[in-house]
Coordinates of C-alpha atoms in Angstrom, one line a residue:
Chain A
M1 CA 0.0 0.0 0.0
N2 CA 1.9 3.0 -1.2
F3 CA 0.5 6.4 -0.5
K4 CA 1.5 9.2 -2.9
N5 CA 0.7 12.0 -0.5
L6 CA -0.6 12.8 2.9
K7 CA -4.1 13.4 1.6
E8 CA -4.4 9.9 0.3
Y9 CA -3.2 8.5 3.6
L10 CA -5.7 10.6 5.6
A11 CA -8.5 9.4 3.2
W12 CA -7.5 5.8 3.9
L13 CA -7.5 6.4 7.7
Y14 CA -11.0 7.9 7.4
Y15 CA -12.0 4.8 5.5
Q16 CA -10.6 2.6 8.2
Y17 CA -12.6 4.6 10.8
L18 CA -15.7 4.1 8.7
L19 CA -15.2 0.3 8.5
I20 CA -14.3 -0.3 12.1
T21 CA -17.1 1.7 13.6
G22 CA -19.5 0.3 11.1
I23 CA -20.5 3.7 9.8
Y24 CA -19.6 2.6 6.3
V25 CA -23.0 1.0 5.7
L26 CA -25.0 4.0 6.8
E27 CA -26.6 6.6 4.7
P28 CA -24.8 10.0 4.5
W29 CA -27.1 11.9 6.9
E30 CA -26.6 9.1 9.5
K31 CA -22.8 9.4 9.0
S32 CA -23.0 13.1 9.6
I33 CA -25.0 12.7 12.8
F34 CA -22.6 10.2 14.2
N35 CA -19.5 12.2 13.1
S36 CA -20.9 15.4 14.6
I37 CA -21.8 13.7 17.9
L38 CA -18.4 12.0 18.1
F39 CA -16.6 15.2 17.2
S40 CA -18.5 17.2 19.8
V41 CA -17.8 14.6 22.5
I42 CA -14.1 14.6 21.7
T43 CA -14.0 18.4 21.6
M44 CA -15.6 18.5 25.0
V45 CA -13.2 16.0 26.4
I46 CA -10.2 18.0 25.1
Y47 CA -11.6 21.3 26.4
T48 CA -12.3 19.8 29.9
S49 CA -8.9 18.2 30.1
Y50 CA -7.3 21.5 29.0
V51 CA -9.1 23.5 31.7
F52 CA -9.1 21.1 34.6
V53 CA -6.2 18.7 34.3
P54 CA -3.4 21.2 35.4
I55 CA -5.4 22.2 38.4
H56 CA -6.1 18.6 39.4
V57 CA -2.5 17.6 38.9
R58 CA -1.3 20.5 41.1
L59 CA -3.8 19.7 43.9
A60 CA -2.9 16.0 43.7
L61 CA 0.8 16.8 44.1
E62 CA 0.2 19.1 47.0
F63 CA -1.9 16.4 48.7
F64 CA 0.7 13.7 48.3
S65 CA 3.6 16.0 49.4
G66 CA 1.4 16.9 52.4
I67 CA 1.3 13.2 53.5
F68 CA 4.9 12.4 53.0
G69 CA 6.6 15.6 53.7
G70 CA 4.2 16.8 56.5
Q71 CA 4.9 14.2 59.3
P72 CA 8.6 14.7 60.1
E73 CA 8.0 18.5 60.3
S74 CA 5.2 18.2 62.9
T75 CA 7.2 15.9 65.2
M76 CA 10.2 18.2 65.0
A77 CA 7.9 21.1 65.8
L78 CA 6.5 19.3 68.9
M79 CA 10.0 18.5 70.2
N80 CA 11.1 22.1 69.8
Chain B
M1 CA 7.0 -26.6 25.4
T2 CA 5.5 -23.4 24.1
E3 CA 2.4 -24.1 22.1
S4 CA 3.2 -23.1 18.6
S5 CA 0.2 -21.7 16.9
A6 CA 0.7 -23.9 13.9
N7 CA -1.9 -26.3 12.7
K8 CA -2.9 -29.0 15.1
L9 CA -1.2 -32.1 13.8
L10 CA -2.6 -35.3 15.1
N11 CA 0.6 -37.2 15.6
G12 CA 3.1 -34.5 16.6
D13 CA 1.3 -32.5 19.2
A14 CA 3.2 -33.2 22.4
Y15 CA 1.5 -30.4 24.3
H16 CA -1.7 -32.3 24.4
R17 CA -0.2 -35.6 25.4
T18 CA -2.1 -37.2 28.3
S19 CA -1.0 -40.1 30.5
N20 CA -2.2 -43.4 29.3
G21 CA -2.9 -44.9 32.7
K22 CA -6.3 -45.4 34.1
R23 CA -7.3 -42.7 36.6
S24 CA -9.8 -43.3 39.4
S25 CA -12.6 -40.8 39.4
K26 CA -16.1 -40.5 41.0
N27 CA -17.7 -42.4 38.2
G28 CA -15.2 -45.1 38.5
F29 CA -15.6 -47.8 35.9
V30 CA -17.6 -45.8 33.3
K31 CA -15.2 -43.0 32.8
N32 CA -12.0 -45.0 32.6
H33 CA -13.0 -46.9 29.5
C34 CA -13.5 -44.0 27.3
V35 CA -11.9 -44.4 23.9
F36 CA -10.9 -40.7 23.8
Q37 CA -9.6 -39.2 27.0
Q38 CA -9.9 -35.6 28.1
P39 CA -6.7 -33.6 28.4
Q40 CA -5.9 -33.5 32.1
K41 CA -4.4 -30.0 32.3
Y42 CA -6.2 -26.9 31.3
R43 CA -4.5 -24.1 29.6
R44 CA -6.1 -21.1 27.9
P45 CA -6.5 -22.3 24.3
R46 CA -4.8 -20.2 21.6
E47 CA -6.8 -22.1 19.1
K48 CA -10.3 -23.6 19.5
N49 CA -9.5 -26.9 21.0
Q50 CA -11.0 -29.5 18.7
N51 CA -10.3 -32.7 20.4
V52 CA -7.5 -34.9 21.6
T53 CA -7.2 -38.4 20.4
R54 CA -4.8 -41.1 21.2
N55 CA -5.8 -43.1 18.1
S56 CA -3.5 -41.6 15.5
S57 CA -3.3 -45.0 14.0
L58 CA -6.8 -44.5 12.5
Y59 CA -5.5 -41.9 10.2
K60 CA -3.3 -42.8 7.3
K61 CA -2.2 -39.2 6.6
P62 CA -2.0 -36.2 8.9
F63 CA -5.3 -34.5 9.6
S64 CA -4.5 -30.9 10.0
E65 CA -7.3 -28.4 10.7
S66 CA -7.0 -24.9 12.0
F67 CA -9.5 -22.6 13.5
E68 CA -7.4 -19.7 14.7
E69 CA -9.0 -17.8 17.6
T70 CA -10.5 -14.4 17.1
P71 CA -8.0 -11.7 18.2
L72 CA -9.5 -10.0 21.3
L73 CA -9.3 -6.4 19.9
V74 CA -11.0 -7.5 16.7
A75 CA -13.8 -9.1 18.7
V76 CA -14.3 -6.0 20.9
L77 CA -14.4 -3.7 17.9
T78 CA -16.8 -6.0 16.1
Y79 CA -19.2 -5.9 19.0
M80 CA -18.8 -2.1 19.1
G81 CA -19.6 -1.9 15.4
Y82 CA -22.7 -4.0 15.9
G83 CA -23.7 -1.8 18.9
I84 CA -23.4 1.4 16.9
L85 CA -25.5 -0.1 14.0
T86 CA -28.1 -1.3 16.5
V87 CA -28.5 2.3 17.9
F88 CA -28.9 3.6 14.3
G89 CA -31.4 0.7 13.7
Y90 CA -33.5 1.9 16.6
L91 CA -33.3 5.4 15.3
R92 CA -34.5 4.4 11.9
D93 CA -37.3 2.2 13.3
F94 CA -38.4 5.2 15.4
L95 CA -38.5 7.4 12.3
R96 CA -40.5 4.8 10.4
Y97 CA -42.9 4.2 13.3
W98 CA -43.7 7.9 13.6
S99 CA -44.0 8.2 9.8
L100 CA -41.2 10.7 9.6
E101 CA -39.7 8.4 7.0
K102 CA -41.2 6.3 4.3
C103 CA -41.5 2.6 5.4
N104 CA -40.5 0.1 2.7
V105 CA -41.0 -3.0 4.9
A106 CA -44.1 -5.1 4.7
Q107 CA -46.8 -3.7 7.0
E108 CA -50.2 -4.6 8.1
K109 CA -53.2 -2.7 6.8
E110 CA -54.8 0.0 8.9
K111 CA -57.8 -2.1 9.8
Q112 CA -55.6 -4.9 11.1
K113 CA -53.7 -2.8 13.5
D114 CA -55.8 -3.8 16.5
F115 CA -55.2 -7.5 15.9
V116 CA -52.2 -9.6 17.1
P117 CA -49.2 -8.3 15.1
L118 CA -48.6 -10.2 11.9
Y119 CA -45.0 -9.1 11.5
Q120 CA -42.9 -9.5 14.6
D121 CA -40.9 -6.3 14.6
F122 CA -37.8 -7.5 16.4
E123 CA -37.2 -10.6 14.5
N124 CA -36.7 -8.6 11.4
F125 CA -34.7 -5.9 13.1
Y126 CA -31.5 -7.3 11.7
T127 CA -32.9 -7.8 8.2
R128 CA -34.3 -4.3 8.1
N129 CA -31.4 -2.4 9.5
L130 CA -28.3 -4.2 8.5
Y131 CA -28.9 -6.8 5.8
M132 CA -30.8 -4.3 3.7
R133 CA -27.9 -1.8 3.7
I134 CA -25.5 -4.3 2.2
R135 CA -28.0 -6.4 0.2
D136 CA -26.4 -5.7 -3.1
N137 CA -23.8 -8.4 -2.3
W138 CA -26.3 -11.1 -2.6
N139 CA -28.8 -12.4 -5.2
R140 CA -26.7 -10.9 -8.0
P141 CA -28.3 -12.1 -11.3
I142 CA -26.0 -14.2 -13.4
C143 CA -26.6 -14.2 -17.1
S144 CA -24.3 -16.9 -18.3
V145 CA -23.1 -20.3 -17.3
P146 CA -21.8 -20.1 -13.7
G147 CA -18.5 -21.8 -14.6
A148 CA -15.1 -20.5 -13.8
K149 CA -16.0 -17.2 -15.3
M150 CA -19.5 -15.7 -15.5
D151 CA -21.4 -12.6 -16.6
L152 CA -23.3 -10.6 -14.1
V153 CA -26.2 -8.2 -14.7
E154 CA -25.1 -4.8 -13.4
R155 CA -27.6 -3.3 -11.0
A156 CA -28.0 0.1 -9.5
S157 CA -30.0 1.2 -6.5
H158 CA -31.2 4.7 -5.9
D159 CA -32.9 4.2 -2.5
Y160 CA -30.1 2.4 -0.6
N161 CA -30.9 -1.2 -1.7
W162 CA -34.6 -1.3 -1.2
T163 CA -35.2 -1.6 -4.9
F164 CA -32.8 -2.4 -7.7
E165 CA -32.8 -1.5 -11.4
D166 CA -30.8 -2.9 -14.2
T167 CA -28.5 -0.4 -15.8
G168 CA -28.7 -2.4 -19.0
R169 CA -25.0 -3.3 -18.9
V170 CA -23.5 -6.7 -18.2
V171 CA -20.3 -7.2 -16.2
K172 CA -18.4 -9.7 -18.3
D173 CA -16.0 -12.4 -17.3
V174 CA -16.2 -12.1 -13.5
I175 CA -14.1 -14.8 -11.9
N176 CA -16.5 -17.0 -10.1
M177 CA -15.3 -17.9 -6.6
G178 CA -18.8 -18.7 -5.2
S179 CA -20.3 -21.5 -7.2
Y180 CA -20.1 -25.1 -5.9
N181 CA -18.5 -26.1 -9.1
Y182 CA -15.8 -28.3 -7.6
L183 CA -15.0 -30.3 -10.7
G184 CA -15.9 -27.8 -13.3
F185 CA -18.9 -29.6 -14.7
A186 CA -21.0 -26.4 -14.9
E187 CA -20.5 -25.9 -18.6
N188 CA -22.7 -25.6 -21.6
T189 CA -20.3 -27.3 -24.0
G190 CA -18.6 -30.7 -23.9
A191 CA -19.6 -34.3 -23.5
C192 CA -22.2 -33.7 -20.7
A193 CA -24.1 -31.0 -22.5
D194 CA -24.2 -33.0 -25.8
A195 CA -25.4 -36.1 -24.0
A196 CA -28.1 -34.0 -22.2
I197 CA -29.3 -32.6 -25.6
E198 CA -29.6 -36.1 -27.0
V199 CA -31.6 -37.2 -24.0
T200 CA -33.9 -34.2 -24.2
K201 CA -34.7 -35.1 -27.8
K202 CA -35.6 -38.6 -26.7
Y203 CA -37.5 -38.1 -23.5
G204 CA -38.4 -34.4 -23.4
L205 CA -38.0 -32.4 -20.2
G206 CA -41.0 -33.0 -17.9
V207 CA -41.8 -36.3 -16.4
G208 CA -45.3 -35.6 -15.2
S209 CA -45.5 -38.0 -12.4
T210 CA -43.9 -39.4 -9.3
R211 CA -41.5 -42.4 -9.2
C212 CA -44.2 -44.7 -7.9
E213 CA -46.9 -43.9 -10.4
M214 CA -45.8 -43.3 -13.9
G215 CA -42.5 -41.4 -13.5
N216 CA -40.0 -44.2 -13.3
L217 CA -38.0 -44.0 -16.5
D218 CA -35.3 -46.5 -17.5
I219 CA -32.8 -43.7 -17.2
H220 CA -33.7 -43.5 -13.5
E221 CA -32.8 -47.1 -13.0
E222 CA -29.5 -46.6 -14.9
L223 CA -28.7 -43.7 -12.7
E224 CA -29.3 -45.6 -9.5
Q225 CA -27.2 -48.5 -10.7
L226 CA -24.4 -46.2 -11.6
V227 CA -24.5 -44.4 -8.2
T228 CA -24.4 -47.8 -6.5
R229 CA -21.3 -48.7 -8.4
F230 CA -19.7 -45.3 -7.8
L231 CA -20.2 -45.4 -4.1
G232 CA -19.4 -49.1 -3.5
V233 CA -22.7 -49.8 -1.7
E234 CA -25.4 -52.4 -2.3
S235 CA -28.2 -50.2 -3.6
S236 CA -29.1 -46.5 -3.9
L237 CA -32.1 -44.2 -4.5
A238 CA -32.1 -40.8 -6.3
F239 CA -34.3 -37.8 -5.5
G240 CA -35.0 -34.6 -7.3
M241 CA -33.8 -32.2 -4.6
G242 CA -30.9 -32.4 -2.2
F243 CA -32.7 -30.6 0.6
A244 CA -35.7 -32.8 0.3
T245 CA -33.5 -35.9 0.4
N246 CA -32.4 -35.0 3.9
S247 CA -35.5 -33.5 5.3
M248 CA -37.8 -36.2 3.9
N249 CA -35.8 -39.3 4.6
I250 CA -34.6 -38.8 8.2
P251 CA -38.3 -38.9 9.3
A252 CA -38.6 -42.3 7.5
L253 CA -35.6 -43.6 9.3
T254 CA -36.1 -42.6 12.9
G255 CA -39.2 -42.0 15.0
K256 CA -40.4 -41.7 18.6
G257 CA -38.1 -44.1 20.5
C258 CA -34.9 -43.3 18.6
L259 CA -32.2 -40.8 19.4
I260 CA -30.5 -38.5 16.9
L261 CA -27.0 -37.2 17.7
S262 CA -26.3 -34.3 15.4
D263 CA -23.2 -32.2 14.9
A264 CA -23.6 -28.6 16.2
L265 CA -23.0 -27.1 12.7
N266 CA -25.2 -29.4 10.6
H267 CA -27.0 -28.0 7.6
A268 CA -30.6 -26.7 7.9
S269 CA -31.9 -29.7 5.9
L270 CA -30.5 -32.2 8.4
V271 CA -31.9 -30.2 11.3
L272 CA -35.3 -30.0 9.7
G273 CA -35.4 -33.7 8.9
A274 CA -34.3 -34.5 12.5
R275 CA -37.1 -32.2 13.9
L276 CA -39.7 -33.6 11.6
S277 CA -38.9 -37.1 12.7
G278 CA -40.0 -36.4 16.2
S279 CA -37.0 -38.1 17.8
P280 CA -35.1 -36.4 20.6
I281 CA -32.1 -34.6 19.3
R282 CA -28.8 -34.2 21.2
V283 CA -26.1 -32.0 19.8
F284 CA -22.4 -32.6 20.2
K285 CA -19.7 -30.0 19.7
H286 CA -18.5 -29.5 16.2
N287 CA -16.3 -32.4 15.1
N288 CA -15.5 -33.1 18.7
M289 CA -15.2 -36.9 19.3
I290 CA -15.0 -36.6 23.1
S291 CA -18.3 -34.8 23.2
L292 CA -19.9 -37.4 20.9
E293 CA -18.5 -40.2 23.0
K294 CA -19.9 -38.7 26.2
L295 CA -23.3 -38.3 24.6
L296 CA -23.2 -41.9 23.4
R297 CA -22.3 -43.2 26.8
D298 CA -24.9 -41.2 28.5
A299 CA -27.5 -42.3 26.0
I300 CA -26.8 -46.0 26.5
A301 CA -26.3 -45.8 30.2
H302 CA -29.4 -43.8 31.0
G303 CA -31.8 -44.7 28.1
Q304 CA -34.9 -42.8 27.2
P305 CA -35.6 -39.7 29.3
R306 CA -38.4 -40.7 31.7
T307 CA -38.8 -44.4 31.4
H308 CA -35.1 -45.3 31.1
R309 CA -35.8 -47.9 28.5
P310 CA -33.1 -48.5 26.0
W311 CA -33.2 -46.5 22.8
K312 CA -34.5 -48.3 19.8
K313 CA -31.7 -46.9 17.7
I314 CA -29.1 -44.2 17.9
L315 CA -28.4 -42.3 14.7
I316 CA -25.3 -40.1 14.4
V317 CA -25.7 -37.4 11.8
V318 CA -22.6 -35.8 10.4
E319 CA -21.5 -34.1 7.2
G320 CA -18.5 -34.8 5.0
I321 CA -17.4 -31.2 4.5
Y322 CA -19.0 -28.5 6.5
S323 CA -19.3 -25.7 4.0
M324 CA -19.3 -22.8 6.5
E325 CA -16.2 -23.9 8.3
G326 CA -14.3 -25.8 5.6
S327 CA -13.7 -28.6 8.1
I328 CA -13.8 -32.3 7.2
V329 CA -15.5 -34.8 9.6
R330 CA -13.2 -37.1 11.6
L331 CA -14.7 -40.1 9.9
P332 CA -12.3 -42.9 11.2
E333 CA -13.0 -41.9 14.8
V334 CA -16.8 -41.6 14.2
I335 CA -16.8 -45.1 12.7
A336 CA -14.7 -46.5 15.6
L337 CA -17.2 -45.0 18.0
K338 CA -20.2 -46.2 16.0
K339 CA -18.9 -49.8 16.0
R340 CA -18.1 -49.7 19.7
Y341 CA -21.4 -48.4 20.8
K342 CA -23.5 -50.0 18.1
A343 CA -25.0 -46.8 16.7
Y344 CA -25.9 -46.0 13.1
L345 CA -24.2 -43.4 11.0
Y346 CA -25.8 -41.0 8.5
L347 CA -23.2 -39.2 6.4
D348 CA -24.2 -36.2 4.3
E349 CA -21.6 -35.9 1.6
A350 CA -23.2 -32.9 -0.1
H351 CA -19.9 -31.0 -0.6
S352 CA -17.4 -33.8 -0.4
I353 CA -18.6 -36.3 -3.0
G354 CA -16.5 -35.8 -6.1
A355 CA -14.3 -33.2 -4.4
L356 CA -12.3 -35.3 -1.9
G357 CA -10.4 -38.5 -2.2
P358 CA -8.0 -39.8 -4.8
N359 CA -10.8 -41.2 -6.9
G360 CA -13.3 -38.5 -6.2
K361 CA -15.5 -40.9 -4.2
G362 CA -15.9 -38.6 -1.2
V363 CA -14.7 -38.5 2.3
V364 CA -14.8 -42.3 2.7
D365 CA -12.3 -42.6 -0.2
Y366 CA -10.3 -39.7 1.3
F367 CA -9.7 -41.6 4.5
G368 CA -9.4 -45.0 2.8
L369 CA -12.3 -46.6 4.7
D370 CA -14.8 -49.2 3.7
P371 CA -18.1 -47.7 2.4
K372 CA -20.0 -50.6 4.1
D373 CA -19.1 -49.1 7.5
V374 CA -21.3 -46.1 6.8
D375 CA -24.9 -47.2 7.2
I376 CA -26.5 -44.4 5.2
M377 CA -24.5 -42.5 2.6
M378 CA -26.3 -39.4 1.4
G379 CA -25.1 -36.9 -1.1
T380 CA -26.2 -34.4 -3.7
F381 CA -25.6 -34.1 -7.4
T382 CA -25.7 -30.3 -7.2
K383 CA -22.1 -29.6 -6.3
S384 CA -19.5 -31.7 -8.1
F385 CA -21.7 -33.2 -10.8
G386 CA -23.2 -30.0 -12.1
A387 CA -26.8 -31.2 -11.9
A388 CA -29.5 -31.1 -9.3
G389 CA -30.8 -33.7 -6.9
G390 CA -29.7 -36.0 -4.1
Y391 CA -29.2 -39.7 -3.5
I392 CA -29.0 -42.1 -0.6
G393 CA -26.9 -45.3 -0.7
G394 CA -26.8 -48.2 1.6
K395 CA -27.8 -51.8 2.1
K396 CA -30.5 -53.2 -0.1
E397 CA -33.0 -53.7 2.7
L398 CA -32.6 -50.1 3.7
I399 CA -33.1 -48.7 0.2
D400 CA -36.1 -51.0 -0.5
Y401 CA -37.6 -49.7 2.8
L402 CA -37.0 -46.1 1.8
R403 CA -38.6 -46.7 -1.6
R404 CA -41.8 -47.6 0.1
H405 CA -41.7 -45.2 3.1
S406 CA -39.9 -42.0 2.2
H407 CA -42.1 -39.0 1.5
S408 CA -39.8 -37.8 -1.2
A409 CA -39.8 -41.1 -3.0
L410 CA -43.6 -41.4 -2.9
Y411 CA -44.8 -38.0 -3.6
A412 CA -42.1 -35.9 -5.2
T413 CA -41.9 -35.6 -9.0
S414 CA -39.1 -37.6 -10.4
M415 CA -36.0 -36.1 -11.8
S416 CA -35.9 -34.6 -15.3
P417 CA -34.1 -36.6 -17.9
P418 CA -31.4 -34.1 -19.1
V419 CA -30.4 -33.6 -15.4
I420 CA -30.1 -37.4 -15.0
Q421 CA -28.0 -37.6 -18.2
Q422 CA -25.7 -34.8 -16.9
I423 CA -25.1 -36.8 -13.7
I424 CA -24.6 -40.1 -15.6
T425 CA -22.1 -38.5 -18.0
S426 CA -20.2 -36.6 -15.3
M427 CA -20.1 -39.7 -13.0
K428 CA -18.7 -41.8 -15.8
I429 CA -16.1 -39.1 -16.5
I430 CA -15.0 -39.1 -12.9
M431 CA -14.8 -42.9 -12.8
G432 CA -12.8 -42.8 -16.0
E433 CA -15.2 -45.0 -17.8
D434 CA -15.6 -42.7 -20.8
G435 CA -12.2 -43.6 -22.0
T436 CA -10.5 -40.3 -21.4
T437 CA -8.4 -39.1 -18.4
L438 CA -10.6 -36.0 -18.0
G439 CA -11.9 -37.1 -14.6
A440 CA -8.5 -37.9 -13.1
D441 CA -7.1 -34.6 -14.5
R442 CA -9.9 -32.6 -12.9
L443 CA -9.5 -34.3 -9.6
R444 CA -5.8 -33.6 -9.6
Q445 CA -6.4 -30.0 -10.7
L446 CA -8.8 -29.5 -7.8
S447 CA -6.5 -30.8 -5.2
E448 CA -3.6 -28.8 -6.6
N449 CA -5.7 -25.7 -6.6
T450 CA -6.8 -26.3 -3.1
T451 CA -3.3 -26.7 -1.7
Y452 CA -1.9 -23.7 -3.6
F453 CA -4.7 -21.3 -2.8
R454 CA -4.8 -22.2 0.9
K455 CA -1.1 -21.9 1.3
R456 CA -0.9 -18.6 -0.4
L457 CA -3.9 -17.1 1.5
S458 CA -2.5 -18.1 4.9
E459 CA 1.0 -16.9 4.0
M460 CA -0.6 -13.5 3.2
G461 CA -1.7 -13.3 6.8
F462 CA -5.5 -13.9 6.5
I463 CA -7.3 -16.1 9.0
I464 CA -8.5 -19.1 7.1
Y465 CA -10.6 -21.8 8.7
G466 CA -10.8 -25.5 8.0
N467 CA -8.9 -28.5 6.9
D468 CA -5.9 -28.2 4.5
D469 CA -7.6 -30.4 1.9
S470 CA -11.0 -29.0 1.7
P471 CA -11.9 -26.9 -1.4
V472 CA -14.2 -24.6 0.7
I473 CA -12.1 -21.8 2.1
P474 CA -13.7 -19.4 4.6
L475 CA -11.7 -16.2 5.1
M476 CA -12.6 -14.3 8.3
L477 CA -13.9 -10.8 8.1
Y478 CA -15.5 -10.3 11.5
M479 CA -16.6 -6.6 11.3
P480 CA -20.1 -5.9 9.9
A481 CA -19.0 -3.1 7.6
K482 CA -16.2 -5.2 6.1
I483 CA -18.7 -7.7 4.9
G484 CA -20.2 -5.2 2.5
A485 CA -16.9 -3.6 1.7
F486 CA -15.2 -6.9 0.8
G487 CA -18.0 -8.0 -1.5
R488 CA -18.0 -4.7 -3.3
E489 CA -14.3 -4.3 -3.6
M490 CA -13.8 -7.7 -5.0
L491 CA -16.6 -7.1 -7.6
K492 CA -14.8 -3.9 -8.6
R493 CA -11.8 -6.1 -9.4
N494 CA -14.0 -8.4 -11.4
I495 CA -14.2 -11.3 -8.9
G496 CA -17.4 -12.6 -7.6
T497 CA -17.3 -13.8 -4.0
V498 CA -19.8 -15.0 -1.5
V499 CA -19.8 -13.2 1.9
V500 CA -21.7 -14.6 4.8
G501 CA -23.0 -12.9 7.9
F502 CA -25.1 -13.4 10.9
P503 CA -27.9 -15.9 10.7
A504 CA -25.6 -18.4 8.9
T505 CA -22.6 -17.9 11.1
P506 CA -22.1 -16.8 14.7
I507 CA -22.6 -13.0 15.0
I508 CA -19.0 -11.9 15.2
E509 CA -17.6 -14.5 12.8
S510 CA -18.7 -13.3 9.5
R511 CA -16.6 -14.5 6.6
A512 CA -16.0 -14.6 2.9
R513 CA -16.2 -18.1 1.4
F514 CA -14.2 -19.1 -1.6
C515 CA -15.2 -22.3 -3.4
L516 CA -12.5 -23.6 -5.6
S517 CA -13.0 -25.4 -8.9
A518 CA -11.1 -27.6 -11.2
A519 CA -12.0 -25.2 -13.9
H520 CA -9.9 -22.4 -12.3
T521 CA -6.5 -22.1 -14.0
R522 CA -3.4 -21.0 -12.1
E523 CA -3.6 -17.6 -13.7
M524 CA -7.2 -17.1 -12.5
L525 CA -6.1 -18.1 -9.0
D526 CA -3.2 -15.7 -9.1
T527 CA -5.5 -12.9 -10.2
V528 CA -7.8 -13.7 -7.3
L529 CA -4.9 -13.9 -4.9
D530 CA -3.5 -10.6 -5.9
A531 CA -6.9 -9.0 -5.6
A532 CA -7.4 -10.5 -2.2
N533 CA -4.0 -9.2 -1.1
E534 CA -4.9 -5.7 -2.3
V535 CA -8.3 -5.8 -0.7
G536 CA -6.8 -7.3 2.5
D537 CA -4.4 -4.4 2.8
L538 CA -7.0 -1.8 1.9
L539 CA -9.5 -3.2 4.5
Q540 CA -6.9 -4.4 7.0
L541 CA -8.1 -8.0 7.0
K542 CA -4.8 -9.7 7.8
Y543 CA -5.6 -10.6 11.3
S544 CA -3.5 -13.7 11.6
R545 CA -1.0 -13.7 14.4
R546 CA 1.0 -16.7 13.4
E547 CA 4.7 -16.5 12.9
Q548 CA 4.9 -16.7 9.2
P549 CA 7.3 -14.9 6.9
R550 CA 5.2 -12.2 5.5
P551 CA 6.1 -9.3 3.3
S552 CA 5.9 -6.1 5.4
L553 CA 2.8 -4.0 5.0
G554 CA 3.3 -0.4 4.0
W555 CA 1.4 1.1 7.0
M556 CA 0.8 -1.1 10.0
S557 CA -2.7 -1.3 11.4
E558 CA -3.7 -1.2 15.0
E559 CA -4.5 -4.9 14.9
N560 CA -1.0 -5.8 13.9
L561 CA 0.5 -3.6 16.6
F562 CA -1.3 -5.6 19.3
Q563 CA 0.4 -8.9 18.5
D564 CA 1.8 -10.4 21.7

C-alpha cells in the first residue's frame, strides 16, 4: 500500500474509521449525525482536560507531598 | 514446550499428550474406559480446542485443521460496530414508526392494527437495519453459465438497496469464486451438454408423475445402478432435490423411541429432517469426538428420558465437509465410536462427493475406509456433478424400505431426464469409464488448486478456517462493515465472492467463502490472490498472528501492533 501523499493516507485512515465503527454501511445523513456527535464529545473531552487537568494535577501533588513531607515537620515542631 | 500456533497435527502435538494410565474418578468404571480421554491439564487455548485423540493409527495421513482464535481487539471492535449499528437501527425504526420516513418494509393494513401483530418487529430488526444496507452483495443475477467465469447483470439502487434497477450493462468475465463447481462440470459445451441434448430429444423435459406412479424411466434405473457402483454400496435411490433428500428421509428412518446425535454445525436440511422425525435430538460440539462419545455413553447408560428404557436406535448425523467452516469430519473416529457403541451413521456428503479423495468418491475414499461401514451415505448431485438432486446409498434392505416409506420417493416428482444424463455422464467421466483421463485430470487439478490457494492465503496473513484439503475456504472478516466492503471491492476487481454474515454464522464470525473449482486455472487463482492481497491491505483484513514470513505492509494497522 503506497500512498502518494498525505491526503491519500488521511483518506485511507478515514475509510478505516468508517469500517471499524460500522458507519460505512449507513446513509450519508446518518454518517453526519454520528460524526458530529463524536466530534463534539471529543472536543468537550479535550476542552475539559485543558481546563481542569493542570489544576487537578497541582492539587494532587500538594496532597501527596502533604502526606509524605508533613509528618517529620510536625514531630520536630513538637519536640522544639 | 510453548504451544506453537501452527496447525494441530494429530501425531506430533506433544502439548496435548495425556497419560495413558487409568485414573480413578467419581464415576469409577464408566469414565475409565472412554476411547478418547480428556486432556488432564487446562491451559487457555490459543486455538479452539477441537479434540485430543490417542488413536492416531486410525488416520493414514496427517489430519490438519486450524481454526485460529479471534483476536481480542477485533472481537471488541466488532461488538462495538454492531452496537453502533443497533443504535442507528433503533433510530430508523423510530422514524419509520412515527412516519417521519417512508417505510419500505411489509406492514399490516390500517384495519388490522388492532389484531395480534402479523409481522414481529424485532425478528426482522437485523434484516431491516443491517442486511438491507449491504443487500447488493447477494442475489446478483447471473446471465451466463456459472462456470469458472461468468457474466453478471449490473444493478444500481437509488434508494439504498430497497429496490434495484438494471442499468442495461453486463459485467463480463467475472471470476466465479462462489459456485459449488468443484470439478468444473457447470459448462454448456462438452460431453455432458451434448449427451443431455440427445436425451432431451428422446425423453423431453418434464416427467409428469412421481416415481411410484408413472414417472420411473429406465434412465432413473440406470442412474441408480451407476451411483451404486460409484459409491461401492449395495443399492441406492435418487431424488430430485438435495434438501428434500435430507428433510424427507430422516423422518422415515427414525421415530419416537430413537435418538439422533447431530453435529452442532449441521445443515438446515438435516436439522429440519431431525425435527420432523419427532425423535429427541442431542447436539455434540462440532467435530468433537470426546463430546460425541460422552453423549453416546450417557444415552446408552441412561436410556430414554423418563422411562429409562433403552433407545431403539441411535443415529449419528454428520456431514462430509462443513461448508461454512471448511472442516472435514473425523470419519475414522466416528466409525470407531459407532462400531463400539452400536449406533448408526448418516453421512451427508453434499460437498465432499466428487471433491475429496484420490478417486473422487468422497470422504470415505479420502480416509481410505470401507463404504460398508457407513450405514446411510447421502449426497447431492448439485455440487460436483453440475446437476441437481440427491441420493441415498446403503444396504439393499434399507433402500427398499425407503422406496416404500420415504415422503420424497412417494410424492415428489421424479428427476428430469437431461439432469439425469448430466449426472450419468459426469459420473462416468469421474470414474474414468468414458475412456479419457478428463476425470483424473480434474480431480488432480482441484486438489492442486486447493493446496496452492490455501497456502498462499494463509501466507498472506489472513485467518483461514478449515482443513488443509477442503476446497471450501472461509476467510474471516469479523466486522459488519467489512462484509459489504469486501464484496463490493472484489466485484470492482471483477471477482465474484460470497460473503456470509449473521444468521448463517455466529454473530462476530462473518466470513467470505471461496469455493475452488477444477476449472480455475493457475492464472485465475493468481488474479484472485493478488486482488485478495490488495483488498486485504485496503480493508486491513490480515488478522492472523501466526509466525509466518510475511512481506511487510506499508502502513501497520492497529490490529497488527497488538500482537503479543
